[in-house]
Amino acid sequence: MLKQPSKQSSAGRRAFIDSAPMPPLTAGSAENAETIKRLLGSPADLSVRSFAIGESSHSCALICIDGLVDKSLINEQVLKPLMKYFTGKETPAPDQLARLIEQEVLSVIEIQTAESMDEAVNGILEGNAALFVDGCSRVIVLDSKGWKSRSVEEPQTESIIRGSREGFTEDIRTNTALVRRIVRDSRLRYESYKIGRRSRRDVVLAYIDGIANPQLKEEAVRRLQSIDVDDITGSGTVEQFISDSFLTPFPLMINTERPDKVAGGLFQGRLAVLVDGDPFALIFPITFSSNIQSPEDFYQHWLISTATRALRMIAAFIATFLPALYIALLEFHHGLIPSKLAFSIAGAREGVPFPAVVEAFTMEATLELLREAGVRLPKPIGQTIGIVGGLVIGEAAVAAGIVSPIMVIVVAVTAISSFSFPSYSFAIALRLIRFVIMLAAAVFGLYGIVLAYIMINIHFVNLKSFGVPYSSPFAPFFFKDWNDLILRAPATMLKKRPEIIDPVDPTRLSGNQSGERDEMV
């Protein structure tokens, strides 16, 4: 039986591993190549190409990882020029040779010089190629990334009728380019960070200088740099580390696959975080109302967008409180139900052996199981399970007399309402809160629902997203921000950026815009 290591021994071993010194660079290319092989464990995908320069005795070693580099670029822009340039020429001294290779021989866009073995190894693991020259104690790191990536496709989780069809991919450079295509401003800033002691994943903080609040930017940088973990699996991990609170089911950042949504947030003075290997970006700070807003609201007429937002707000209340109201009215407050409706419900529930509480919890739990099964199964089968499964189980339950038809209607309306939100994270939060409110209604009736509603509001006013109150512009009250809340005012009236974010430049629309149009008419 193996002996379990103690906490002290594990901590000591980890400290030894993390503090192990990296071997220094030497002047021999072969020696440096052997060192890198030893550090990486001589993996099968490590490519080492040793060759001589011209007719001299100087040899070079080009090291890269197969699958992370563009082979054609290395062959055409690195190896061929190096082998042909010095043919019939006198080879200079090693230091001058390395400088000559950088300035005249190589035709790669980005070339960096590394002074340590650590920088060389990290460059190779990032998809670059490292060129070692005999007699030179520096290494030339060539930008040769060329791994396979998914092409730009329509977002899967945020489909809209009118608007852009472009969505983020797993390649962070593709994602930054998609945002820059929309934000063609010279003050758009991308600050890159390496997060993860072992993964060293690229994380980009995006903002527009001159619009975003500098204090907000500094706080975001501080939180990103404070992440000390072996690996971040994606934007979800970053969100958990930099959020203001982890004791809330409500999202304090918006995750999106849409470049136009990120660009819209940047124009408002918000910040965005993009993570390499993840097609989702994070936008912050946000408020409660940000979860019911969609990019499509700004592509449609303002009256249509306003009506849609109002419908989403109504759907939020239905998805949260409708099953609880059903329980409270049937178990505690029969007198509040109109007589004809009460007789209809009583007739439908005749023969049902369970009280309304058990009936509601059973159906809601079954619906959640169907949703989870639909997500985990392959896409064509998952859709079938979600639709057909709900119909079959609901019809079978009514036919067996286990639940009433009115309960099936309540569950169906609740489910449809929860599908109407642009933010998937917000919809999940409401689904969790729904069960808590149902439990309160089962114990105290309508008084329990009111008490739960008050507690949710208390929770809202205590939440913050990067220092911005989550309940604003309701509380604290910012009247100027109401023109882009439930009401989506006409585009010509959206002259100011959200006041709660405190942007450096609060004006987004010139004041004489409508006046000039009236004169033209």
PDB file of C-alpha atoms in Angstrom, residues 328-488:
ATOM      1  CA  ALA A 328     -49.179  29.561  -2.934  1.00  0.00           C
ATOM      2  CA  LEU A 329     -52.617  30.026  -4.463  1.00  0.00           C
ATOM      3  CA  LEU A 330     -53.559  26.330  -4.424  1.00  0.00           C
ATOM      4  CA  GLU A 331     -52.200  25.559  -0.961  1.00  0.00           C
ATOM      5  CA  PHE A 332     -52.842  28.740   1.041  1.00  0.00           C
ATOM      6  CA  HIS A 333     -54.909  31.395  -0.754  1.00  0.00           C
ATOM      7  CA  HIS A 334     -57.830  29.720  -2.495  1.00  0.00           C
ATOM      8  CA  GLY A 335     -59.987  32.806  -2.050  1.00  0.00           C
ATOM      9  CA  LEU A 336     -57.774  34.868  -4.372  1.00  0.00           C
ATOM     10  CA  ILE A 337     -58.588  32.610  -7.328  1.00  0.00           C
ATOM     11  CA  PRO A 338     -61.675  33.636  -9.376  1.00  0.00           C
ATOM     12  CA  SER A 339     -64.557  31.207  -8.890  1.00  0.00           C
ATOM     13  CA  LYS A 340     -64.750  29.891 -12.455  1.00  0.00           C
ATOM     14  CA  LEU A 341     -60.979  29.400 -12.601  1.00  0.00           C
ATOM     15  CA  ALA A 342     -61.026  27.709  -9.190  1.00  0.00           C
ATOM     16  CA  PHE A 343     -63.705  25.255 -10.351  1.00  0.00           C
ATOM     17  CA  SER A 344     -61.716  24.541 -13.529  1.00  0.00           C
ATOM     18  CA  ILE A 345     -58.502  23.890 -11.561  1.00  0.00           C
ATOM     19  CA  ALA A 346     -60.346  21.733  -9.043  1.00  0.00           C
ATOM     20  CA  GLY A 347     -61.839  19.650 -11.837  1.00  0.00           C
ATOM     21  CA  ALA A 348     -58.468  19.254 -13.535  1.00  0.00           C
ATOM     22  CA  ARG A 349     -56.813  18.218 -10.262  1.00  0.00           C
ATOM     23  CA  GLU A 350     -59.466  15.636  -9.404  1.00  0.00           C
ATOM     24  CA  GLY A 351     -57.744  12.332  -8.786  1.00  0.00           C
ATOM     25  CA  VAL A 352     -54.230  13.779  -8.500  1.00  0.00           C
ATOM     26  CA  PRO A 353     -52.717  12.067  -5.422  1.00  0.00           C
ATOM     27  CA  PHE A 354     -50.050  14.666  -4.641  1.00  0.00           C
ATOM     28  CA  PRO A 355     -50.344  18.189  -3.244  1.00  0.00           C
ATOM     29  CA  ALA A 356     -49.406  21.127  -5.487  1.00  0.00           C
ATOM     30  CA  VAL A 357     -45.964  21.420  -3.848  1.00  0.00           C
ATOM     31  CA  VAL A 358     -44.892  17.880  -4.738  1.00  0.00           C
ATOM     32  CA  GLU A 359     -46.494  18.208  -8.163  1.00  0.00           C
ATOM     33  CA  ALA A 360     -44.608  21.426  -8.968  1.00  0.00           C
ATOM     34  CA  PHE A 361     -41.222  20.252  -7.673  1.00  0.00           C
ATOM     35  CA  THR A 362     -41.542  16.938  -9.549  1.00  0.00           C
ATOM     36  CA  MET A 363     -42.363  18.557 -12.876  1.00  0.00           C
ATOM     37  CA  GLU A 364     -39.725  21.283 -12.562  1.00  0.00           C
ATOM     38  CA  ALA A 365     -37.033  18.769 -11.610  1.00  0.00           C
ATOM     39  CA  THR A 366     -38.045  16.559 -14.553  1.00  0.00           C
ATOM     40  CA  LEU A 367     -37.810  19.530 -16.902  1.00  0.00           C
ATOM     41  CA  GLU A 368     -34.320  20.371 -15.629  1.00  0.00           C
ATOM     42  CA  LEU A 369     -33.247  16.765 -16.213  1.00  0.00           C
ATOM     43  CA  LEU A 370     -34.544  16.941 -19.782  1.00  0.00           C
ATOM     44  CA  ARG A 371     -32.658  20.194 -20.380  1.00  0.00           C
ATOM     45  CA  GLU A 372     -29.422  18.745 -19.060  1.00  0.00           C
ATOM     46  CA  ALA A 373     -29.855  15.579 -21.114  1.00  0.00           C
ATOM     47  CA  GLY A 374     -30.540  17.637 -24.231  1.00  0.00           C
ATOM     48  CA  VAL A 375     -27.340  19.631 -23.737  1.00  0.00           C
ATOM     49  CA  ARG A 376     -25.104  16.595 -23.166  1.00  0.00           C
ATOM     50  CA  LEU A 377     -26.423  14.477 -26.021  1.00  0.00           C
ATOM     51  CA  PRO A 378     -25.349  15.039 -29.648  1.00  0.00           C
ATOM     52  CA  LYS A 379     -27.064  18.081 -31.105  1.00  0.00           C
ATOM     53  CA  PRO A 380     -29.615  16.379 -33.408  1.00  0.00           C
ATOM     54  CA  ILE A 381     -30.613  13.915 -30.671  1.00  0.00           C
ATOM     55  CA  GLY A 382     -30.549  16.545 -27.928  1.00  0.00           C
ATOM     56  CA  GLN A 383     -33.165  18.716 -29.611  1.00  0.00           C
ATOM     57  CA  THR A 384     -35.406  15.704 -30.092  1.00  0.00           C
ATOM     58  CA  ILE A 385     -35.065  14.664 -26.454  1.00  0.00           C
ATOM     59  CA  GLY A 386     -35.857  18.163 -25.231  1.00  0.00           C
ATOM     60  CA  ILE A 387     -39.036  18.538 -27.273  1.00  0.00           C
ATOM     61  CA  VAL A 388     -40.395  15.030 -27.629  1.00  0.00           C
ATOM     62  CA  GLY A 389     -39.338  14.031 -24.114  1.00  0.00           C
ATOM     63  CA  GLY A 390     -41.220  16.938 -22.569  1.00  0.00           C
ATOM     64  CA  LEU A 391     -44.364  16.228 -24.571  1.00  0.00           C
ATOM     65  CA  VAL A 392     -44.312  12.478 -23.923  1.00  0.00           C
ATOM     66  CA  ILE A 393     -43.581  12.734 -20.204  1.00  0.00           C
ATOM     67  CA  GLY A 394     -46.123  15.518 -19.703  1.00  0.00           C
ATOM     68  CA  GLU A 395     -48.863  13.658 -21.581  1.00  0.00           C
ATOM     69  CA  ALA A 396     -48.051  10.391 -19.801  1.00  0.00           C
ATOM     70  CA  ALA A 397     -48.069  12.078 -16.391  1.00  0.00           C
ATOM     71  CA  VAL A 398     -51.480  13.666 -17.052  1.00  0.00           C
ATOM     72  CA  ALA A 399     -52.903  10.403 -18.410  1.00  0.00           C
ATOM     73  CA  ALA A 400     -51.650   8.539 -15.336  1.00  0.00           C
ATOM     74  CA  GLY A 401     -53.251  11.083 -13.036  1.00  0.00           C
ATOM     75  CA  ILE A 402     -49.940  11.988 -11.387  1.00  0.00           C
ATOM     76  CA  VAL A 403     -50.083  15.682 -12.314  1.00  0.00           C
ATOM     77  CA  SER A 404     -52.827  17.992 -13.489  1.00  0.00           C
ATOM     78  CA  PRO A 405     -53.037  19.590 -16.964  1.00  0.00           C
ATOM     79  CA  ILE A 406     -52.792  23.063 -15.400  1.00  0.00           C
ATOM     80  CA  MET A 407     -49.431  22.107 -13.882  1.00  0.00           C
ATOM     81  CA  VAL A 408     -48.134  21.083 -17.300  1.00  0.00           C
ATOM     82  CA  ILE A 409     -49.209  24.473 -18.656  1.00  0.00           C
ATOM     83  CA  VAL A 410     -47.452  26.302 -15.800  1.00  0.00           C
ATOM     84  CA  VAL A 411     -44.218  24.371 -16.355  1.00  0.00           C
ATOM     85  CA  ALA A 412     -44.367  24.922 -20.123  1.00  0.00           C
ATOM     86  CA  VAL A 413     -44.920  28.687 -19.806  1.00  0.00           C
ATOM     87  CA  THR A 414     -42.124  28.886 -17.229  1.00  0.00           C
ATOM     88  CA  ALA A 415     -39.732  27.007 -19.517  1.00  0.00           C
ATOM     89  CA  ILE A 416     -40.574  29.154 -22.550  1.00  0.00           C
ATOM     90  CA  SER A 417     -40.059  32.317 -20.488  1.00  0.00           C
ATOM     91  CA  SER A 418     -36.626  31.163 -19.323  1.00  0.00           C
ATOM     92  CA  PHE A 419     -35.536  30.660 -22.956  1.00  0.00           C
ATOM     93  CA  SER A 420     -36.129  34.311 -23.851  1.00  0.00           C
ATOM     94  CA  PHE A 421     -33.002  35.780 -22.232  1.00  0.00           C
ATOM     95  CA  PRO A 422     -29.912  36.639 -24.301  1.00  0.00           C
ATOM     96  CA  SER A 423     -27.693  35.707 -21.335  1.00  0.00           C
ATOM     97  CA  TYR A 424     -27.542  31.962 -20.695  1.00  0.00           C
ATOM     98  CA  SER A 425     -25.818  32.486 -17.325  1.00  0.00           C
ATOM     99  CA  PHE A 426     -28.638  34.761 -16.185  1.00  0.00           C
ATOM    100  CA  ALA A 427     -31.258  32.198 -17.224  1.00  0.00           C
ATOM    101  CA  ILE A 428     -29.496  29.515 -15.151  1.00  0.00           C
ATOM    102  CA  ALA A 429     -29.456  31.845 -12.135  1.00  0.00           C
ATOM    103  CA  LEU A 430     -33.207  32.398 -12.411  1.00  0.00           C
ATOM    104  CA  ARG A 431     -33.756  28.626 -12.643  1.00  0.00           C
ATOM    105  CA  LEU A 432     -31.892  28.148  -9.354  1.00  0.00           C
ATOM    106  CA  ILE A 433     -33.693  31.004  -7.629  1.00  0.00           C
ATOM    107  CA  ARG A 434     -37.024  29.583  -8.794  1.00  0.00           C
ATOM    108  CA  PHE A 435     -36.646  26.498  -6.579  1.00  0.00           C
ATOM    109  CA  VAL A 436     -35.816  28.649  -3.534  1.00  0.00           C
ATOM    110  CA  ILE A 437     -38.933  30.780  -4.109  1.00  0.00           C
ATOM    111  CA  MET A 438     -41.046  27.640  -4.606  1.00  0.00           C
ATOM    112  CA  LEU A 439     -39.821  26.356  -1.245  1.00  0.00           C
ATOM    113  CA  ALA A 440     -40.686  29.693   0.403  1.00  0.00           C
ATOM    114  CA  ALA A 441     -44.156  29.574  -1.157  1.00  0.00           C
ATOM    115  CA  ALA A 442     -44.647  26.001   0.065  1.00  0.00           C
ATOM    116  CA  VAL A 443     -43.924  27.095   3.650  1.00  0.00           C
ATOM    117  CA  PHE A 444     -45.421  30.605   3.910  1.00  0.00           C
ATOM    118  CA  GLY A 445     -47.572  31.074   0.810  1.00  0.00           C
ATOM    119  CA  LEU A 446     -47.672  34.554  -0.721  1.00  0.00           C
ATOM    120  CA  TYR A 447     -45.887  35.909   2.345  1.00  0.00           C
ATOM    121  CA  GLY A 448     -42.984  33.633   1.536  1.00  0.00           C
ATOM    122  CA  ILE A 449     -42.889  34.866  -2.072  1.00  0.00           C
ATOM    123  CA  VAL A 450     -42.858  38.490  -0.919  1.00  0.00           C
ATOM    124  CA  LEU A 451     -40.157  37.705   1.628  1.00  0.00           C
ATOM    125  CA  ALA A 452     -38.050  35.951  -1.020  1.00  0.00           C
ATOM    126  CA  TYR A 453     -38.529  38.905  -3.393  1.00  0.00           C
ATOM    127  CA  ILE A 454     -37.351  41.324  -0.698  1.00  0.00           C
ATOM    128  CA  MET A 455     -34.299  39.165   0.022  1.00  0.00           C
ATOM    129  CA  ILE A 456     -33.424  39.014  -3.689  1.00  0.00           C
ATOM    130  CA  ASN A 457     -33.580  42.803  -3.898  1.00  0.00           C
ATOM    131  CA  ILE A 458     -31.407  43.134  -0.794  1.00  0.00           C
ATOM    132  CA  HIS A 459     -28.957  40.780  -2.450  1.00  0.00           C
ATOM    133  CA  PHE A 460     -29.042  42.879  -5.645  1.00  0.00           C
ATOM    134  CA  VAL A 461     -28.286  46.191  -3.946  1.00  0.00           C
ATOM    135  CA  ASN A 462     -25.297  44.614  -2.193  1.00  0.00           C
ATOM    136  CA  LEU A 463     -23.812  43.186  -5.381  1.00  0.00           C
ATOM    137  CA  LYS A 464     -21.185  45.064  -7.356  1.00  0.00           C
ATOM    138  CA  SER A 465     -19.491  44.464 -10.668  1.00  0.00           C
ATOM    139  CA  PHE A 466     -16.024  46.043 -10.497  1.00  0.00           C
ATOM    140  CA  GLY A 467     -17.366  48.594  -8.050  1.00  0.00           C
ATOM    141  CA  VAL A 468     -20.505  49.393 -10.065  1.00  0.00           C
ATOM    142  CA  PRO A 469     -23.766  48.703  -8.175  1.00  0.00           C
ATOM    143  CA  TYR A 470     -25.537  45.746  -9.771  1.00  0.00           C
ATOM    144  CA  SER A 471     -28.985  47.255  -9.165  1.00  0.00           C
ATOM    145  CA  SER A 472     -28.239  50.553 -10.919  1.00  0.00           C
ATOM    146  CA  PRO A 473     -29.734  52.632 -12.465  1.00  0.00           C
ATOM    147  CA  PHE A 474     -32.668  51.638 -10.225  1.00  0.00           C
ATOM    148  CA  ALA A 475     -30.700  51.985  -6.994  1.00  0.00           C
ATOM    149  CA  PRO A 476     -28.659  54.128  -6.977  1.00  0.00           C
ATOM    150  CA  PHE A 477     -30.917  56.092  -9.270  1.00  0.00           C
ATOM    151  CA  PHE A 478     -29.456  57.462 -12.511  1.00  0.00           C
ATOM    152  CA  PHE A 479     -32.250  58.987 -14.542  1.00  0.00           C
ATOM    153  CA  LYS A 480     -30.114  59.634 -17.643  1.00  0.00           C
ATOM    154  CA  ASP A 481     -29.350  55.927 -17.978  1.00  0.00           C
ATOM    155  CA  TRP A 482     -33.039  55.027 -18.248  1.00  0.00           C
ATOM    156  CA  ASN A 483     -33.057  55.855 -21.972  1.00  0.00           C
ATOM    157  CA  ASP A 484     -31.233  52.556 -22.560  1.00  0.00           C
ATOM    158  CA  LEU A 485     -32.828  50.392 -19.873  1.00  0.00           C
ATOM    159  CA  ILE A 486     -36.257  48.914 -20.545  1.00  0.00           C
ATOM    160  CA  LEU A 487     -36.858  51.781 -22.926  1.00  0.00           C
ATOM    161  CA  ARG A 488     -34.458  51.732 -25.848  1.00  0.00           C
TER     162      ARG A 488
END
